[in-house]
Short mmCIF file of C-alpha atoms and ligand atoms in Angstrom, two decimals:
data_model
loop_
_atom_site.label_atom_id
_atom_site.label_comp_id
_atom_site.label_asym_id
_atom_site.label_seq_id
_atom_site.Cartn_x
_atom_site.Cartn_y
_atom_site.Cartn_z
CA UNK A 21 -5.31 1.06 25.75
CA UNK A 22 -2.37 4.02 26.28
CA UNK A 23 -4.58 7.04 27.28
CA UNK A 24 -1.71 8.70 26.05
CA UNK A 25 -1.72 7.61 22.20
CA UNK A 26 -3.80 9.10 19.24
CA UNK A 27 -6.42 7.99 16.85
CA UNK A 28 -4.57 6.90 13.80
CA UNK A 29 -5.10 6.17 9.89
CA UNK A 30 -3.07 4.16 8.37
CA UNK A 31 -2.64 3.92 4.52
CA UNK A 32 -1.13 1.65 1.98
CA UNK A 33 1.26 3.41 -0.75
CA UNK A 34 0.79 1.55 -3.80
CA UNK A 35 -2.61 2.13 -5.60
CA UNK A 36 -3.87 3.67 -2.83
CA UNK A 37 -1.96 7.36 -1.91
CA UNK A 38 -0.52 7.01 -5.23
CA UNK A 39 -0.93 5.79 -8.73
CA UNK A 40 2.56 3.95 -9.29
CA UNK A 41 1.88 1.36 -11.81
CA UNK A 42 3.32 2.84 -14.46
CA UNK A 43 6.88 2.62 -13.00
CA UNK A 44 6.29 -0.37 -11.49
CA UNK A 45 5.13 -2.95 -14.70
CA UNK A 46 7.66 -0.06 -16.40
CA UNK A 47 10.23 -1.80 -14.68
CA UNK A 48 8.64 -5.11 -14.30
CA UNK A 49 8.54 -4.89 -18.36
CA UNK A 50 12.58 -4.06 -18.39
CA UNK A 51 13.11 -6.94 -16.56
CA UNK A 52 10.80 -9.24 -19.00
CA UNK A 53 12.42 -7.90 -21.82
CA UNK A 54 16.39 -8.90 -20.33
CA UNK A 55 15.03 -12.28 -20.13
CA UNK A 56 13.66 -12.19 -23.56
CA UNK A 57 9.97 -11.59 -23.14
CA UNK A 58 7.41 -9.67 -24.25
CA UNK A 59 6.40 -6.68 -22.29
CA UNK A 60 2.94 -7.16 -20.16
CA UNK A 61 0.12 -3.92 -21.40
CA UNK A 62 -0.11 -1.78 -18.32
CA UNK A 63 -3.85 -2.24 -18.09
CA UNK A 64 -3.61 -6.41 -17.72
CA UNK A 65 -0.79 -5.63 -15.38
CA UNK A 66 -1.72 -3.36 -12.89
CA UNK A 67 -3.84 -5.68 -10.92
CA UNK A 68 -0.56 -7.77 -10.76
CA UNK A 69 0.72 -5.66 -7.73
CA UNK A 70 -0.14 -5.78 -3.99
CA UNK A 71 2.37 -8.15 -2.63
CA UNK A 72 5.23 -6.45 -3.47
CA UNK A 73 8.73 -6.54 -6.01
CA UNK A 74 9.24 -10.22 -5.50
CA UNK A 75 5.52 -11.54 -5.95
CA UNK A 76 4.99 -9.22 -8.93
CA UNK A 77 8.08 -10.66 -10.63
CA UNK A 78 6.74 -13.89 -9.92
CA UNK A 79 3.62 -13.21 -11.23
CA UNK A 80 4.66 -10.92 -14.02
CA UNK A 81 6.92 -14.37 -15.30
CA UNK A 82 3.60 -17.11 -14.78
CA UNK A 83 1.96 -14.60 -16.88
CA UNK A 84 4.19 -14.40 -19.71
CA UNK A 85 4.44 -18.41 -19.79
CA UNK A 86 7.78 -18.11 -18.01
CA UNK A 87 9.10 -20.19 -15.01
CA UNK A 88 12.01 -19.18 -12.85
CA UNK A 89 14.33 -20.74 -10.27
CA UNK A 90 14.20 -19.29 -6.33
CA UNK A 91 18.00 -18.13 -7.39
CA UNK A 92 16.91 -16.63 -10.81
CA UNK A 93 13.80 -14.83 -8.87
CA UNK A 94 16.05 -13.39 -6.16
CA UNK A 95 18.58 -12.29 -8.95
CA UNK A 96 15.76 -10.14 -10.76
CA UNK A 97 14.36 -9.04 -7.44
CA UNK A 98 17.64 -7.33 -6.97
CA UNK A 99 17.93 -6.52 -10.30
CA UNK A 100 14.12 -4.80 -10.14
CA UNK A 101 14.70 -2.93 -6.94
CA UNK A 102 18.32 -1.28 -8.43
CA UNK A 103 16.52 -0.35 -11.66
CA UNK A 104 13.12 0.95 -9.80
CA UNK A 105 14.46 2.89 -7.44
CA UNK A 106 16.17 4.97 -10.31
CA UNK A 107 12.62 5.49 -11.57
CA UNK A 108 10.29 6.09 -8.29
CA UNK A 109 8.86 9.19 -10.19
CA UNK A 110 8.77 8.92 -13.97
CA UNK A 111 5.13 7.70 -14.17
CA UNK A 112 3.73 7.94 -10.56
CA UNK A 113 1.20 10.45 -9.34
CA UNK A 114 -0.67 11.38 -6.15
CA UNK A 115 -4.03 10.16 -6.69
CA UNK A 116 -6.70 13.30 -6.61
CA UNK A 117 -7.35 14.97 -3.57
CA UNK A 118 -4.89 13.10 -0.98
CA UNK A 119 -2.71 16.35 -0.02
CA UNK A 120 -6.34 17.74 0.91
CA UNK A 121 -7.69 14.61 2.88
CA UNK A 122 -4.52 14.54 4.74
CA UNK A 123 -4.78 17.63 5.70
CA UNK A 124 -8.42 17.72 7.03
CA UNK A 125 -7.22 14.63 8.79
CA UNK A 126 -4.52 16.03 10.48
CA UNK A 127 -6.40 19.39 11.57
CA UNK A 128 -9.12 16.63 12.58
CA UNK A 129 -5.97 15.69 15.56
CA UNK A 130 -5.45 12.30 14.04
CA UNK A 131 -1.98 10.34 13.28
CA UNK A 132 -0.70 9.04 10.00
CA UNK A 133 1.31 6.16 9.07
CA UNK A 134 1.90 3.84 5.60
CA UNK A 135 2.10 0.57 6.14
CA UNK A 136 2.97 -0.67 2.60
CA UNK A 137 4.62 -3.95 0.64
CA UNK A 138 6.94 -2.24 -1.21
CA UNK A 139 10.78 -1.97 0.32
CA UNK A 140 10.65 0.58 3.33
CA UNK A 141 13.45 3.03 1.58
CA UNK A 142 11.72 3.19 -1.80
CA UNK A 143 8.64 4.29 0.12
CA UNK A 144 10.22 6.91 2.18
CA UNK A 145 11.68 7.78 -1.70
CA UNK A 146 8.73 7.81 -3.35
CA UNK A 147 6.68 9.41 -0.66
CA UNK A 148 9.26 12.19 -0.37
CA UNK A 149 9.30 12.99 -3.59
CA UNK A 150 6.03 13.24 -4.07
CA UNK A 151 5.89 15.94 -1.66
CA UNK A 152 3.67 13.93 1.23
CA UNK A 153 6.99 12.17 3.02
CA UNK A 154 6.71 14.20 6.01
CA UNK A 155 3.20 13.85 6.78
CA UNK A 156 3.57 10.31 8.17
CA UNK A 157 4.50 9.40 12.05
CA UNK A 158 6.26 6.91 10.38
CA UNK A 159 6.47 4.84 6.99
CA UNK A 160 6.77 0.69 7.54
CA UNK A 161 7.76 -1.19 4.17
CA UNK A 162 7.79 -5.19 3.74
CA UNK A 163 11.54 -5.54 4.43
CA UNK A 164 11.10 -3.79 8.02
CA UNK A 165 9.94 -6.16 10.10
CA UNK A 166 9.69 -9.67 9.79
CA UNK A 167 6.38 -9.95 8.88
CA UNK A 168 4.13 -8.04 5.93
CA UNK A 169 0.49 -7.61 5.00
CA UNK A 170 -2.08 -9.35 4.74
CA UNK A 171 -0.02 -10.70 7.92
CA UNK A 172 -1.83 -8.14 10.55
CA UNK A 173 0.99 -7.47 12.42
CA UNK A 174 2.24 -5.58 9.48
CA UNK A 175 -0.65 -3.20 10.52
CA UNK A 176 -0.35 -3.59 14.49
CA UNK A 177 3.24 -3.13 14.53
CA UNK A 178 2.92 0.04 12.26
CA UNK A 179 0.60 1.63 14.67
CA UNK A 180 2.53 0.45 17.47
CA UNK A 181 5.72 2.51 16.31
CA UNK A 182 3.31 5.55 15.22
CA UNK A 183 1.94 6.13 18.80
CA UNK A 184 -0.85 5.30 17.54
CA UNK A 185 -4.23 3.75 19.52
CA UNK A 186 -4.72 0.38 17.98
CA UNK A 187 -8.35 0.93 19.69
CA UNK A 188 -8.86 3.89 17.45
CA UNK A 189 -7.14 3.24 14.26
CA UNK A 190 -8.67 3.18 10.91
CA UNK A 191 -6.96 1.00 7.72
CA UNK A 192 -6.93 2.47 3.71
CA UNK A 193 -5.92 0.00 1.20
CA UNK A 194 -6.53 -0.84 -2.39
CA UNK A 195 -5.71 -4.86 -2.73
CA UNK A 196 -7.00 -8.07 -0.69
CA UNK A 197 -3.70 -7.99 1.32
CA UNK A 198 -4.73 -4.92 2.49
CA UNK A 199 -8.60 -5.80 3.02
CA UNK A 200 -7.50 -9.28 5.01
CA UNK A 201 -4.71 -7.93 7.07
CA UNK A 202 -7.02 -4.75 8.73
CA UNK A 203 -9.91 -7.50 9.49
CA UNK A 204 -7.26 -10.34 10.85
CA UNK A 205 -6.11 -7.21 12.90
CA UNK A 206 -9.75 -6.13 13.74
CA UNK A 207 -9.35 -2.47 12.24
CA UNK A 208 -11.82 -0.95 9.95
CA UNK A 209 -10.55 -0.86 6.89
CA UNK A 210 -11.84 1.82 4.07
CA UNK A 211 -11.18 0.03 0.79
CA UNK A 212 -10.53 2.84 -2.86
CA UNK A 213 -11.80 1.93 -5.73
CA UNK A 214 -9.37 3.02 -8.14
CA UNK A 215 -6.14 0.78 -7.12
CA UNK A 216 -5.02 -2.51 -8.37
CA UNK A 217 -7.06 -5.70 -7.69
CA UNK A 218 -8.44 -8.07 -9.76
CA UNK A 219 -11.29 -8.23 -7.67
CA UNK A 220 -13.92 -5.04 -7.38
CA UNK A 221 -12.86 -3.70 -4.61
CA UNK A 222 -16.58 -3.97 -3.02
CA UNK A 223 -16.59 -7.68 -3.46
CA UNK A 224 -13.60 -7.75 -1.12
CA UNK A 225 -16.01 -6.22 1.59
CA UNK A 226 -14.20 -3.84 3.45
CA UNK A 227 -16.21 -1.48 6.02
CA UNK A 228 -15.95 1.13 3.81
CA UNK A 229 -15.68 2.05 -0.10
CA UNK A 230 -14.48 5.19 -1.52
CA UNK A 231 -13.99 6.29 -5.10
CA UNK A 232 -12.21 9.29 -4.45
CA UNK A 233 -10.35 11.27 -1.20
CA UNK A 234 -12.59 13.69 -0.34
CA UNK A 235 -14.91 10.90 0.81
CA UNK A 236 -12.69 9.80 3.38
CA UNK A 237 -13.08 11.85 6.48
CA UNK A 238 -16.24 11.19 6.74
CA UNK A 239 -15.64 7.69 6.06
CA UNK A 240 -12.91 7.49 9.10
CA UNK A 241 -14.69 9.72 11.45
CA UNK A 242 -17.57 7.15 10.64
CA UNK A 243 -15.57 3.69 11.56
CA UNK A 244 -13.78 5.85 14.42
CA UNK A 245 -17.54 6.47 16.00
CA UNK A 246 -18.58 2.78 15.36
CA UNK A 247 -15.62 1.72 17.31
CA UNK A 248 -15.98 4.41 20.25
CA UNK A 249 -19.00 1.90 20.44
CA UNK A 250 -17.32 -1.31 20.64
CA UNK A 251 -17.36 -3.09 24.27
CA UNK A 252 -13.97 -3.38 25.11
CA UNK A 253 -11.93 -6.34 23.70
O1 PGA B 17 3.53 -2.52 -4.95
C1 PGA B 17 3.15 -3.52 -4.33
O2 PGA B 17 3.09 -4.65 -4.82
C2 PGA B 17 2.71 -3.36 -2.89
O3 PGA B 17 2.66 -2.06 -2.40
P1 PGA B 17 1.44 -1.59 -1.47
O4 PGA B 17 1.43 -2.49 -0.27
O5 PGA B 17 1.82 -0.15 -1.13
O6 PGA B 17 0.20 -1.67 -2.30
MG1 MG B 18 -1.75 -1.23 -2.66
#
């Protein structure tokens, strides 16, 4: 452990800081509807995402009955991230009570960092926009490294390049990916309620469940204490 680095929560973007579905099956929908299909209802949709642009095309296309090519997918993953990236914002929200959490976090001393599927410069977009860009040590998509959740080293490397203490580091995530990677990488993970799995969130057993922000504080000083505990790996 780096005496010198900092207790650290790291959080997932999509259904989890912010509600973003509606720009995301918004464009997902566009896309659909260039290939001749019908647009996917937002509430069958939503649980679609997790695993990023290329995986919800894929399953956005199996769902409407439609196959594709690996050269037609890549096409309309190019084609979704030109078209999204014009419409971070139209639809997408904070999700109550994050700019507060955040900031009893940080006054609490601890780091933060996203660690999130989605492409590392729509992220950095979105989370600017949204007014919550600079909080973050740093902000790791799926295209920068080689690797992306539920892969832990999606998570490891994040907190790696934070300065953050992998020892004391606490995961937030709304899908499986995010639930598998934090427990592959041995990191508590707090799972929300209110993001996008087809699964109830508590049936994915993470450490912890919220249904809103201003539970989680408590929550990470909680999994911070229970690992203060831990006998050293
Ligand atoms: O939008 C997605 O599919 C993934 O994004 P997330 O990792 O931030 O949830
Ligand atoms: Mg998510």
């Amino acid at each position: 452990m780096n005496a010198h680095s900092s207790p650290i929560v790291v959080f997932d973007l999509d259904g989890t800081l912010a509600e973003t579905a509606g720009d995301l099956i918004g464009t997902l929908n566009v896309i659909l509807a260039r290939e001749g299909h019908a647009p996917l209802p937002l509430e069958q949709a939503r649980d679609l995402l997790g695993a990023g642009a290329r995986a919800l095309i894929q399953r956005g296309f199996t769902v409407a009955g439609a196959s594709l090519t690996p050269e037609r997918l890549e096409a309309l993953f190019h084609d979704f991230l030109d078209y999204y990236g014009d419409h971070l914002t139209d639809d997408s929200y904070l999700f109550p009570g994050v700019v507060a959490a955040l900031d009893r976090l940080e006054a609490a001393g601890l780091r933060l960092a996203v660690c999130t599927n989605k492409v590392e410069s729509h992220a950095v977009a979105l989370l600017d926009a949204l007014g919550i860009g600079g909080r973050f040590r740093t902000i790791v998509g799926k295209d920068t490294f080689a690797f992306s959740k539920p892969d832990p080293r999606h998570i490891t490397a994040t907190i790696e390049r934070a300065g953050g203490d992998p020892m004391r580091a606490v995961m937030v995530g709304d899908s499986k990916a995010d639930v598998a990677a934090a427990k592959a990488a041995g990191i508590p993970v707090v799972g929300v309620t209110f993001g996008y799995t087809p699964v109830p969130m508590r049936e994915l057993a993470p450490d912890w469940v919220i249904e809103h922000f201003d539970a989680l504080p408590e929550a990470v000083d909680a999994l911070l204490a229970r690992e203060s505990v831990k006998p050293a790996a």
